[in-house]
PDB file of C-alpha atoms and ligand atoms in Angstrom:
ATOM      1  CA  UNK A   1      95.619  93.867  74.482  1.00 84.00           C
ATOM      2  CA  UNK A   2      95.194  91.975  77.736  1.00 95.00           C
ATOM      3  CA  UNK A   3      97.712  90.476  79.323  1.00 97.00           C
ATOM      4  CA  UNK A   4      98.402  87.084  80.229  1.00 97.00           C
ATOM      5  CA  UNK A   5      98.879  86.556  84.344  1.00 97.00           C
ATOM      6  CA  UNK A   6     101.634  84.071  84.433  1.00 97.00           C
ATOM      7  CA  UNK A   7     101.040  83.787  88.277  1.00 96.00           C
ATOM      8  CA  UNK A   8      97.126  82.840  88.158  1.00 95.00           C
ATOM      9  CA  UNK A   9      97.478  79.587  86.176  1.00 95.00           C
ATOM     10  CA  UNK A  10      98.013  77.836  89.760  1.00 95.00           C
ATOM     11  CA  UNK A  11      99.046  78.165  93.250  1.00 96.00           C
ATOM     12  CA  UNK A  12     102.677  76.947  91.828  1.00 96.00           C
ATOM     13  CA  UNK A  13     103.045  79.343  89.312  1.00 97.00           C
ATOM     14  CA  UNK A  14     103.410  82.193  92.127  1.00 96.00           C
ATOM     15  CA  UNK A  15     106.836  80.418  92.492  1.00 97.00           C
ATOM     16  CA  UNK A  16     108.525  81.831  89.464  1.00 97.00           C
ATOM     17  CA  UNK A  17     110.389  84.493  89.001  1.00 97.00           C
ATOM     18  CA  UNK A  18     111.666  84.637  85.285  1.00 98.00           C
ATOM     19  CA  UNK A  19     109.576  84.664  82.393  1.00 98.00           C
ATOM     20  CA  UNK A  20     109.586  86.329  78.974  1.00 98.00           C
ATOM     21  CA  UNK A  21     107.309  88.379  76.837  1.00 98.00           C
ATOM     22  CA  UNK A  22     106.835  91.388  74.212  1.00 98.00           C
ATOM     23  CA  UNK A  23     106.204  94.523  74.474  1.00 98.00           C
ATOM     24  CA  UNK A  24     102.376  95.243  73.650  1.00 98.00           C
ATOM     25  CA  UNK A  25     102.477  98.710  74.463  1.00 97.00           C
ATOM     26  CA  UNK A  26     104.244 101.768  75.509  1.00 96.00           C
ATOM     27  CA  UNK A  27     103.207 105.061  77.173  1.00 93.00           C
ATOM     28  CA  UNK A  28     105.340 107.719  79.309  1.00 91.00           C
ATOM     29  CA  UNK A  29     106.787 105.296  81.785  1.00 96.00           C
ATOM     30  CA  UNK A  30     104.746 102.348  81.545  1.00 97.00           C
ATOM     31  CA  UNK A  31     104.926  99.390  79.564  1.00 98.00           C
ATOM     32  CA  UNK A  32     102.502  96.966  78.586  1.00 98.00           C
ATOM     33  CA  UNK A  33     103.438  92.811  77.476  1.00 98.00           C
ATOM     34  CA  UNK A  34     101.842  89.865  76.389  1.00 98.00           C
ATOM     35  CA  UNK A  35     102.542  88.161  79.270  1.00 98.00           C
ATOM     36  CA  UNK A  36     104.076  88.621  82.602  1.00 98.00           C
ATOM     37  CA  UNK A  37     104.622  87.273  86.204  1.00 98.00           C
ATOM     38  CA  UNK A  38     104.277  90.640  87.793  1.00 98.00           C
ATOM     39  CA  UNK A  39     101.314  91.086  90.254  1.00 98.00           C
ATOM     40  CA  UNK A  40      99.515  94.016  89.809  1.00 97.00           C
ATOM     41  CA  UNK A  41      98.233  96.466  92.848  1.00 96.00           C
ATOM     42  CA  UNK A  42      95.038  95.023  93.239  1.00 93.00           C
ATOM     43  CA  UNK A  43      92.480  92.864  95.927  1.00 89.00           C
ATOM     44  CA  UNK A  44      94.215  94.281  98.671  1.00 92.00           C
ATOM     45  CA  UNK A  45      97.594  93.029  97.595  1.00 95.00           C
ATOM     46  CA  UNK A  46     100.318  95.271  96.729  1.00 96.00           C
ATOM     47  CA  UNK A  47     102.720  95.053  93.405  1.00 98.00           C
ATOM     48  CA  UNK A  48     105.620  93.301  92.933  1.00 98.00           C
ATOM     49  CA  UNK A  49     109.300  95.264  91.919  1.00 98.00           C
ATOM     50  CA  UNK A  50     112.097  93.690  90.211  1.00 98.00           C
ATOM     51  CA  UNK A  51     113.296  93.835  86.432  1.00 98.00           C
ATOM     52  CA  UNK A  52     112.680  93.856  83.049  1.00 98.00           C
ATOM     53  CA  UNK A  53     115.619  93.495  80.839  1.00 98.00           C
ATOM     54  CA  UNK A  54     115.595  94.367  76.873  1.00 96.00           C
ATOM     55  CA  UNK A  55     117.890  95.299  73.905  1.00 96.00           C
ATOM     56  CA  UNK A  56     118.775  98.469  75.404  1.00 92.00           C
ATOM     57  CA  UNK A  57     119.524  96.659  78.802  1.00 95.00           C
ATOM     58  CA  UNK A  58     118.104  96.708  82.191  1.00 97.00           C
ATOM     59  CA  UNK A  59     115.130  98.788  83.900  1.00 98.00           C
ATOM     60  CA  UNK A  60     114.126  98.735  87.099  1.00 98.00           C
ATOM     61  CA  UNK A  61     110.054  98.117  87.903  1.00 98.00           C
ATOM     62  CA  UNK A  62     108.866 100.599  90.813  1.00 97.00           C
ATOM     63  CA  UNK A  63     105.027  99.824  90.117  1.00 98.00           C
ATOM     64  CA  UNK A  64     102.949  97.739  88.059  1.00 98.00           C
ATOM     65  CA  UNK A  65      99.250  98.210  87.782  1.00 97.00           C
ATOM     66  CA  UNK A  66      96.597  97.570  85.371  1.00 96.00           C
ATOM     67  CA  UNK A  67      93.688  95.513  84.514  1.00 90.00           C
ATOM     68  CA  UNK A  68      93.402  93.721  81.120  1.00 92.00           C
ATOM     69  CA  UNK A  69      96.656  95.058  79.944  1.00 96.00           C
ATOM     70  CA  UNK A  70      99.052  94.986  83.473  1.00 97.00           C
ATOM     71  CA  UNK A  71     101.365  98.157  82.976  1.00 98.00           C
ATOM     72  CA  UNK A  72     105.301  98.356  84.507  1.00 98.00           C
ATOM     73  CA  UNK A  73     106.291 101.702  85.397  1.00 98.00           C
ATOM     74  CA  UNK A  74     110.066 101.940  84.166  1.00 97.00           C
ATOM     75  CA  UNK A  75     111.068 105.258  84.426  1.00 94.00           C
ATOM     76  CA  UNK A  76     110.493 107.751  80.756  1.00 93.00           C
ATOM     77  CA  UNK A  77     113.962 106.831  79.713  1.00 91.00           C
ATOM     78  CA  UNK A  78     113.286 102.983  78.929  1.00 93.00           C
ATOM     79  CA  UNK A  79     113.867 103.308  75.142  1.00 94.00           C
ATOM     80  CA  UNK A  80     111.653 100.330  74.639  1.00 96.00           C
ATOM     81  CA  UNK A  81     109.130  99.902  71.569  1.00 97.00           C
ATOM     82  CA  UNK A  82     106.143  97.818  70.507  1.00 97.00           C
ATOM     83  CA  UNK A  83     107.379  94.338  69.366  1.00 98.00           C
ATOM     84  CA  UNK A  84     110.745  94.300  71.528  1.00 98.00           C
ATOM     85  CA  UNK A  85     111.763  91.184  73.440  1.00 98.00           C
ATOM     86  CA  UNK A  86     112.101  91.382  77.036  1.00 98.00           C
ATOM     87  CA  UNK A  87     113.061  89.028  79.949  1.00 98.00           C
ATOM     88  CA  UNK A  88     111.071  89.605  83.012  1.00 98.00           C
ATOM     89  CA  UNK A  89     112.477  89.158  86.883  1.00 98.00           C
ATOM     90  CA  UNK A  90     110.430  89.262  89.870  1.00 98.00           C
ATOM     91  CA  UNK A  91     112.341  89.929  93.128  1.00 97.00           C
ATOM     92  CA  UNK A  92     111.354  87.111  95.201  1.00 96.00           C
ATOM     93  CA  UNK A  93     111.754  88.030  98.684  1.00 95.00           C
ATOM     94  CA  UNK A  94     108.863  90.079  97.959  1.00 97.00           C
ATOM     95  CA  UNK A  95     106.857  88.140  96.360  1.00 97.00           C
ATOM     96  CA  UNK A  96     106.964  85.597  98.849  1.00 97.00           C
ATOM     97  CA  UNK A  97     105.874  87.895 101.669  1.00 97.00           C
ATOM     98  CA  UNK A  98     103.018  88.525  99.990  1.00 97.00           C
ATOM     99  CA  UNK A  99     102.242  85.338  99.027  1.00 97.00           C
ATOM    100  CA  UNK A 100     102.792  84.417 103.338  1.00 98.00           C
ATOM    101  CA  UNK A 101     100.819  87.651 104.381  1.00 98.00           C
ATOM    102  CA  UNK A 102      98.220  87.144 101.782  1.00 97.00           C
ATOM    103  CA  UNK A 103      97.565  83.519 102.903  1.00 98.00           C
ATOM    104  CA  UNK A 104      97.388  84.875 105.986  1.00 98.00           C
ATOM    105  CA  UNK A 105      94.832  87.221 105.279  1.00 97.00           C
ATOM    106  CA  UNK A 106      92.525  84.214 104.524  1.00 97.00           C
ATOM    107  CA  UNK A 107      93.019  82.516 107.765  1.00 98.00           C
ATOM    108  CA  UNK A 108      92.405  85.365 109.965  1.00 98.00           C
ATOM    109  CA  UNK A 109      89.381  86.413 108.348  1.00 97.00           C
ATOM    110  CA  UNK A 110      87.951  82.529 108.530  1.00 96.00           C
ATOM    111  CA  UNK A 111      88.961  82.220 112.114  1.00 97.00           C
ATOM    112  CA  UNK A 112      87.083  85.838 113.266  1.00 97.00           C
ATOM    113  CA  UNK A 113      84.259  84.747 111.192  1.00 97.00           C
ATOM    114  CA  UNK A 114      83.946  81.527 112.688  1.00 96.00           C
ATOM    115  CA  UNK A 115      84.889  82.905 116.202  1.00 97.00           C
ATOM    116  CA  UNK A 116      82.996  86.192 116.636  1.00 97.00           C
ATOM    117  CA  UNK A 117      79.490  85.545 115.341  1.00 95.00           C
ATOM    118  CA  UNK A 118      80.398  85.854 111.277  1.00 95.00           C
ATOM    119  CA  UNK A 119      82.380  89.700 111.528  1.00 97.00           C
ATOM    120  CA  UNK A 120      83.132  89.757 107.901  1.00 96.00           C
ATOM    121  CA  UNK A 121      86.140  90.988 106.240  1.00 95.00           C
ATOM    122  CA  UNK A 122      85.258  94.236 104.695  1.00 95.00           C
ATOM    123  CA  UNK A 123      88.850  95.504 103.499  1.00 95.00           C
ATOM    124  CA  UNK A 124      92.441  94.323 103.738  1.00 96.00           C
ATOM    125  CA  UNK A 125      95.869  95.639 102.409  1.00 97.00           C
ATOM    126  CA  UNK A 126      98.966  92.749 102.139  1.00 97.00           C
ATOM    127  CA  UNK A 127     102.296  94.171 101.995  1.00 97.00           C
ATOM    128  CA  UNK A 128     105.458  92.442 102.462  1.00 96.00           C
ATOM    129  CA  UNK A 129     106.138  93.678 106.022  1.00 97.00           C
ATOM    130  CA  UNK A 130     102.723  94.384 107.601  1.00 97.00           C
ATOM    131  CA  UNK A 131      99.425  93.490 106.655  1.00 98.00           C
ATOM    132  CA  UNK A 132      95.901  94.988 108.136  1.00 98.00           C
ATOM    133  CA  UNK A 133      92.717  93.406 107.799  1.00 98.00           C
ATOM    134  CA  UNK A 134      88.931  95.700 108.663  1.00 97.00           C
ATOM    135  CA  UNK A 135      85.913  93.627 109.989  1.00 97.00           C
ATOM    136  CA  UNK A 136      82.731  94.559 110.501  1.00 97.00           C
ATOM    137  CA  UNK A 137      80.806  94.366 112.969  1.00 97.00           C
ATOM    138  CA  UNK A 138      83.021  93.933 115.191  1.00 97.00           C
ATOM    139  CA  UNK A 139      84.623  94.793 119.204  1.00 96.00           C
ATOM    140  CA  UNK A 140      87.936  93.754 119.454  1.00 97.00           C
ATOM    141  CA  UNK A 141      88.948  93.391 123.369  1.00 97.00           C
ATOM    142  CA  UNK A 142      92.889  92.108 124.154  1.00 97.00           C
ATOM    143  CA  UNK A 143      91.717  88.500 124.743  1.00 98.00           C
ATOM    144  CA  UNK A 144      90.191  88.130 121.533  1.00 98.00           C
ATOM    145  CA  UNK A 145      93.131  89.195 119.805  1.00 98.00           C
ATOM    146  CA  UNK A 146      94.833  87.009 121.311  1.00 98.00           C
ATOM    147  CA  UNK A 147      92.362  84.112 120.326  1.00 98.00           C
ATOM    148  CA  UNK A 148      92.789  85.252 117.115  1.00 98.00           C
ATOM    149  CA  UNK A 149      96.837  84.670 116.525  1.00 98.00           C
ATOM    150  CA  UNK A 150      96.376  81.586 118.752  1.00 98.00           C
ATOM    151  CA  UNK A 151      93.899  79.459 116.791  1.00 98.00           C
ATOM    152  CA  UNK A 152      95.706  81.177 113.195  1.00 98.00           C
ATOM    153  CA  UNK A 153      98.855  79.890 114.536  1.00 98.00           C
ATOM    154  CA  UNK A 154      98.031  76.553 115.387  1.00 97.00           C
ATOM    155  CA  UNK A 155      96.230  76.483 111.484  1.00 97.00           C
ATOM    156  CA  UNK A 156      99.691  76.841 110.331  1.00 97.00           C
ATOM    157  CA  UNK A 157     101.258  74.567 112.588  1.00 96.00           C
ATOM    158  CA  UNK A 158      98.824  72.234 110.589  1.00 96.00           C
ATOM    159  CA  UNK A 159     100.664  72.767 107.547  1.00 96.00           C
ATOM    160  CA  UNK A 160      97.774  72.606 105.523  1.00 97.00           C
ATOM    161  CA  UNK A 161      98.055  72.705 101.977  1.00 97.00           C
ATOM    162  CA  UNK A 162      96.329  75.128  99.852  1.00 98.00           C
ATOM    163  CA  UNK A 163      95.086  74.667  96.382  1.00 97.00           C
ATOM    164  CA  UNK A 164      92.836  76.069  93.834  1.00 96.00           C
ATOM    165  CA  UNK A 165      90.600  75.380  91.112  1.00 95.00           C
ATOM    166  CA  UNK A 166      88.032  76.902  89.061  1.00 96.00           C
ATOM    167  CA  UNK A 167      84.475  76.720  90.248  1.00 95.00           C
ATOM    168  CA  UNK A 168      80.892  78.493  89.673  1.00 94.00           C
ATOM    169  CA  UNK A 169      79.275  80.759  92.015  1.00 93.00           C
ATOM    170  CA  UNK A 170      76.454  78.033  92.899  1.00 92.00           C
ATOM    171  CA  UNK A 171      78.742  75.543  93.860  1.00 94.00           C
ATOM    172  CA  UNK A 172      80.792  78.184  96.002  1.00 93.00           C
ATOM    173  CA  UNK A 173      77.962  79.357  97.626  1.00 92.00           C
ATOM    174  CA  UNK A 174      76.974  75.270  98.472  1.00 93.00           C
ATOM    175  CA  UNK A 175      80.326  74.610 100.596  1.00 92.00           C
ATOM    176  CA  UNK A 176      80.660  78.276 102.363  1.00 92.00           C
ATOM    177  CA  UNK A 177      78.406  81.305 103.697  1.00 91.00           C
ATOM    178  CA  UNK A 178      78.506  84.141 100.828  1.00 90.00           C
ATOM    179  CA  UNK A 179      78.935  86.174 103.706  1.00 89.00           C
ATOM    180  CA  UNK A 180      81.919  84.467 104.991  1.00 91.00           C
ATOM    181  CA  UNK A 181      83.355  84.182 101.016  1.00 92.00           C
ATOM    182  CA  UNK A 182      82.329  87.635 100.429  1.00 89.00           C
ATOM    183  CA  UNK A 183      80.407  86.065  97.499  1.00 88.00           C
ATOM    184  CA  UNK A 184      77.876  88.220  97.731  1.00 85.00           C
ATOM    185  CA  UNK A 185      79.360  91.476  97.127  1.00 85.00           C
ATOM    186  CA  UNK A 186      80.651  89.886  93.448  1.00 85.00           C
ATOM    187  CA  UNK A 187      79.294  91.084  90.240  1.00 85.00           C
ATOM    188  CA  UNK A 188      76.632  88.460  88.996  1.00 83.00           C
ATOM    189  CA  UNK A 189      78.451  88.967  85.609  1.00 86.00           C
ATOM    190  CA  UNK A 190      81.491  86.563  86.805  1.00 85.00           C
ATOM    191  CA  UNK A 191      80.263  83.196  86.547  1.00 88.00           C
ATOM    192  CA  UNK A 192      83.330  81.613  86.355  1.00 92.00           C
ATOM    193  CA  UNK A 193      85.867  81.714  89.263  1.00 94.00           C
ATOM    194  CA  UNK A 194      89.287  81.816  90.996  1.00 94.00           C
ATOM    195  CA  UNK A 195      88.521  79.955  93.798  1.00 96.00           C
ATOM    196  CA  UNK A 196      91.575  79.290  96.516  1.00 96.00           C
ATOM    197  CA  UNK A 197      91.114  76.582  98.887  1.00 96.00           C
ATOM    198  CA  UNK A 198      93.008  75.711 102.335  1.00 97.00           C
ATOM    199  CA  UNK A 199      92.884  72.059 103.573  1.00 95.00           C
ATOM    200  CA  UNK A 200      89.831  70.269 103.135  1.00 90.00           C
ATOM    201  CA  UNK A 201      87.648  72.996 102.832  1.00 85.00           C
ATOM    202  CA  UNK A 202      89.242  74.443 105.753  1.00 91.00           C
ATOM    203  CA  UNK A 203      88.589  77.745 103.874  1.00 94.00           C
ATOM    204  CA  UNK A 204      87.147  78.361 100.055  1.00 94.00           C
ATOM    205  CA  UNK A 205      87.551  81.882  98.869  1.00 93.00           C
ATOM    206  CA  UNK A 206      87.256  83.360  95.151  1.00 93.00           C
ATOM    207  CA  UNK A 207      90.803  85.307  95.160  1.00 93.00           C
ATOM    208  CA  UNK A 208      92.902  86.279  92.548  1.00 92.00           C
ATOM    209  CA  UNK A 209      96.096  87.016  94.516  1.00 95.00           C
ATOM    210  CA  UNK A 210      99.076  84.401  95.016  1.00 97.00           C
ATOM    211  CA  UNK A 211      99.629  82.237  98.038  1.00 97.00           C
ATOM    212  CA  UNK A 212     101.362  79.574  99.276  1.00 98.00           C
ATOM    213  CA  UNK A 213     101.260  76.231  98.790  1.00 97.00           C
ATOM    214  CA  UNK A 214     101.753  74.827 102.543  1.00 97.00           C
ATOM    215  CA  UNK A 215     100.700  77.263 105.520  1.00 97.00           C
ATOM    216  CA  UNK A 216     104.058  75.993 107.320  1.00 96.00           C
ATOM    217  CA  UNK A 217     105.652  78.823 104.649  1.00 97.00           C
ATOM    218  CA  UNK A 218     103.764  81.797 106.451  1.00 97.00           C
ATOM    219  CA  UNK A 219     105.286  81.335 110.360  1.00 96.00           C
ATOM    220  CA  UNK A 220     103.310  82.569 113.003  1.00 97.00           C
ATOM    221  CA  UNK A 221     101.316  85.926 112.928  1.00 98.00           C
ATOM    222  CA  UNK A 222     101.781  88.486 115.750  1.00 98.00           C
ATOM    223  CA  UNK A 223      98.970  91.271 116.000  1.00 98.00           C
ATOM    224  CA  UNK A 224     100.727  94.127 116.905  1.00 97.00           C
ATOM    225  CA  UNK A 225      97.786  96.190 116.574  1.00 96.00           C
ATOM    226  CA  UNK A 226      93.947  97.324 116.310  1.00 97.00           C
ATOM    227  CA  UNK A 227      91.833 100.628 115.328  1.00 96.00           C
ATOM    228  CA  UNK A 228      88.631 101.709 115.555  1.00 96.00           C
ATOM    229  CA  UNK A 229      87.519 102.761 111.862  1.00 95.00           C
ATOM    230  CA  UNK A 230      84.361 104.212 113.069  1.00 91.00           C
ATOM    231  CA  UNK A 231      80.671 102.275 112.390  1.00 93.00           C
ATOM    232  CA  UNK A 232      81.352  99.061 113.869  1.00 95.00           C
ATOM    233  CA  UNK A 233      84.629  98.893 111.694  1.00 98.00           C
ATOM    234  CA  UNK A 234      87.966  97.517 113.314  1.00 98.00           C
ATOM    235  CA  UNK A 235      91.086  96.796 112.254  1.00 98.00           C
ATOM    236  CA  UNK A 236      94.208  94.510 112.802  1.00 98.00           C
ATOM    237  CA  UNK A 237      97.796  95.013 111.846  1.00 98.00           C
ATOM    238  CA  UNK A 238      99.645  91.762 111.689  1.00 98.00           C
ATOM    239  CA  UNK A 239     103.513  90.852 110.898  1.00 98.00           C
ATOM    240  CA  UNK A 240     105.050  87.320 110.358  1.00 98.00           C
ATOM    241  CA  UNK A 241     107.666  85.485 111.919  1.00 96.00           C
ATOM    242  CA  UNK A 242     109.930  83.538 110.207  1.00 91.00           C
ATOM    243  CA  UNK A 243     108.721  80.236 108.456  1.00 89.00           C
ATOM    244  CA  UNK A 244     109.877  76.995 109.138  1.00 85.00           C
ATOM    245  CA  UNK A 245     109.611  76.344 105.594  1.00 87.00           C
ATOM    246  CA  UNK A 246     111.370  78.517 103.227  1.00 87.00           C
ATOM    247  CA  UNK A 247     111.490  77.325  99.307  1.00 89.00           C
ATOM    248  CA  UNK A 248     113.471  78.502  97.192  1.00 88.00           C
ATOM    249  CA  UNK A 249     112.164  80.195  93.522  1.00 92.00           C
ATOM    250  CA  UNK A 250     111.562  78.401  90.806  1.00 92.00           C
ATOM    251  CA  UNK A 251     113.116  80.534  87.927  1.00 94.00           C
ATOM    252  CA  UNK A 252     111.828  80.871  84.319  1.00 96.00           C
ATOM    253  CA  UNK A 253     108.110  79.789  83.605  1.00 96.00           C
ATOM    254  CA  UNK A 254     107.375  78.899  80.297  1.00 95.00           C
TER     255      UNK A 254
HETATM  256 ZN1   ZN B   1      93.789  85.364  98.376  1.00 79.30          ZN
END
């Protein structure tokens, strides 16, 4: 049974942290619901940790994977079955990270496309502390790096909002480069997408990760490093300073 993704019915929705849902299915250590706020490993973007409390009391999520049906890795001692009630808790701090870093992730890779004659994004991996992003082709030289943080930076000072909406490949592919959305490296089975959106058309990218809702949430970026990963391929590490916006969670979704 697939699960519901609490977090992709809008930008907002990556606010929450509580939410509850059954039990769908159970196997070793990992547990399936109906529903549930918990980002799964996936797109570059790494899980989110925090709780799930039922009848028999609280369990601690280490890792939650899965498409279709998005499985929580509990530990084999859970004691929960098909059918049980549980209340879900995301831990926050996390989630926000990734939510900064991930938004992030967009900006940089618009601002080398745009700046170093459309380098495209060809991996990336968001965790809460430090984030690293490949292009290709690409020669990174100190200056350019620092071009990089400099024109991101002043994107956030912007304090662009960022929205989303549902939209079809054609009309996509009619407000940015498929080379700059990755668009073309899709499946021509999806139709239908997850398209996030920063400003005015600042940036359009099909992404099914969470962000923010104002850039002022990410603070600045500082690339505090590059690597050669052979073929043209480099990449840059990135952290975050602190925001000048910091919101607080939302609590239960319904
Ligand atoms: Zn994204």
């Amino acid at each position: 049974m697939a699960t519901e993704q609490l977090y992709l019915r809008s930008i907002e929705s990556g606010y929450y942290t509580d939410f509850h849902a059954t039990v769908t299915s159970v196997e070793d250590g990992k547990v399936g619901l109906n529903r549930t706020l918990f980002y799964p490993l996936g797109g570059g973007q790494n899980w989110d940790t925090g709780s799930l409390v039922g009848p028999n009391g609280s369990l601690t999520v280490n890792e939650v994977r899965g498409r279709g049906t998005i499985l929580h890795s509990v530990g084999e001692n859970h004691q929960l079955e098909i059918g049980d009630e549980v209340k879900g808790s995301i831990d926050w701090e996390r989630r926000h990270a990734h939510m900064r870093m991930h938004t992030a992730q967009h900006l940089v890779s618009g601002v080398v496309y745009e700046a170093f004659n459309g380098a495209r994004t060809v991996g990336n991996q968001i965790h809460d502390d430090r984030s690293r992003i490949d292009f290709n082709p690409i020669s990174l030289t100190e200056e350019m790096l620092e071009q990089i943080a400099f024109e991101t930076n002043l994107l956030i000072d912007a304090d662009h909002k960022v929205t989303d909406s549902t939209m079809t490949r054609t009309e996509v592919n009619a407000e940015m480069p498929p080379e700059r959305t990755n668009m073309d490296l899709l499946p021509a089975s999806i139709s239908q997408l997850r398209v996030v959106k920063i400003g005015d058309n600042l940036d359009l990218c099909p992404c099914a990760g969470t962000h923010v809702q104002r850039l002022a949430e990410i603070g600045h970026i500082q690339i505090i490093g590059k690597k050669s990963k052979g073929k043209g391929t480099q990449r840059i590490t990135y952290e975050l300073e602190i925001p000048q916006i910091i919101p607080n969670p939302k609590k239960e979704i319904l």
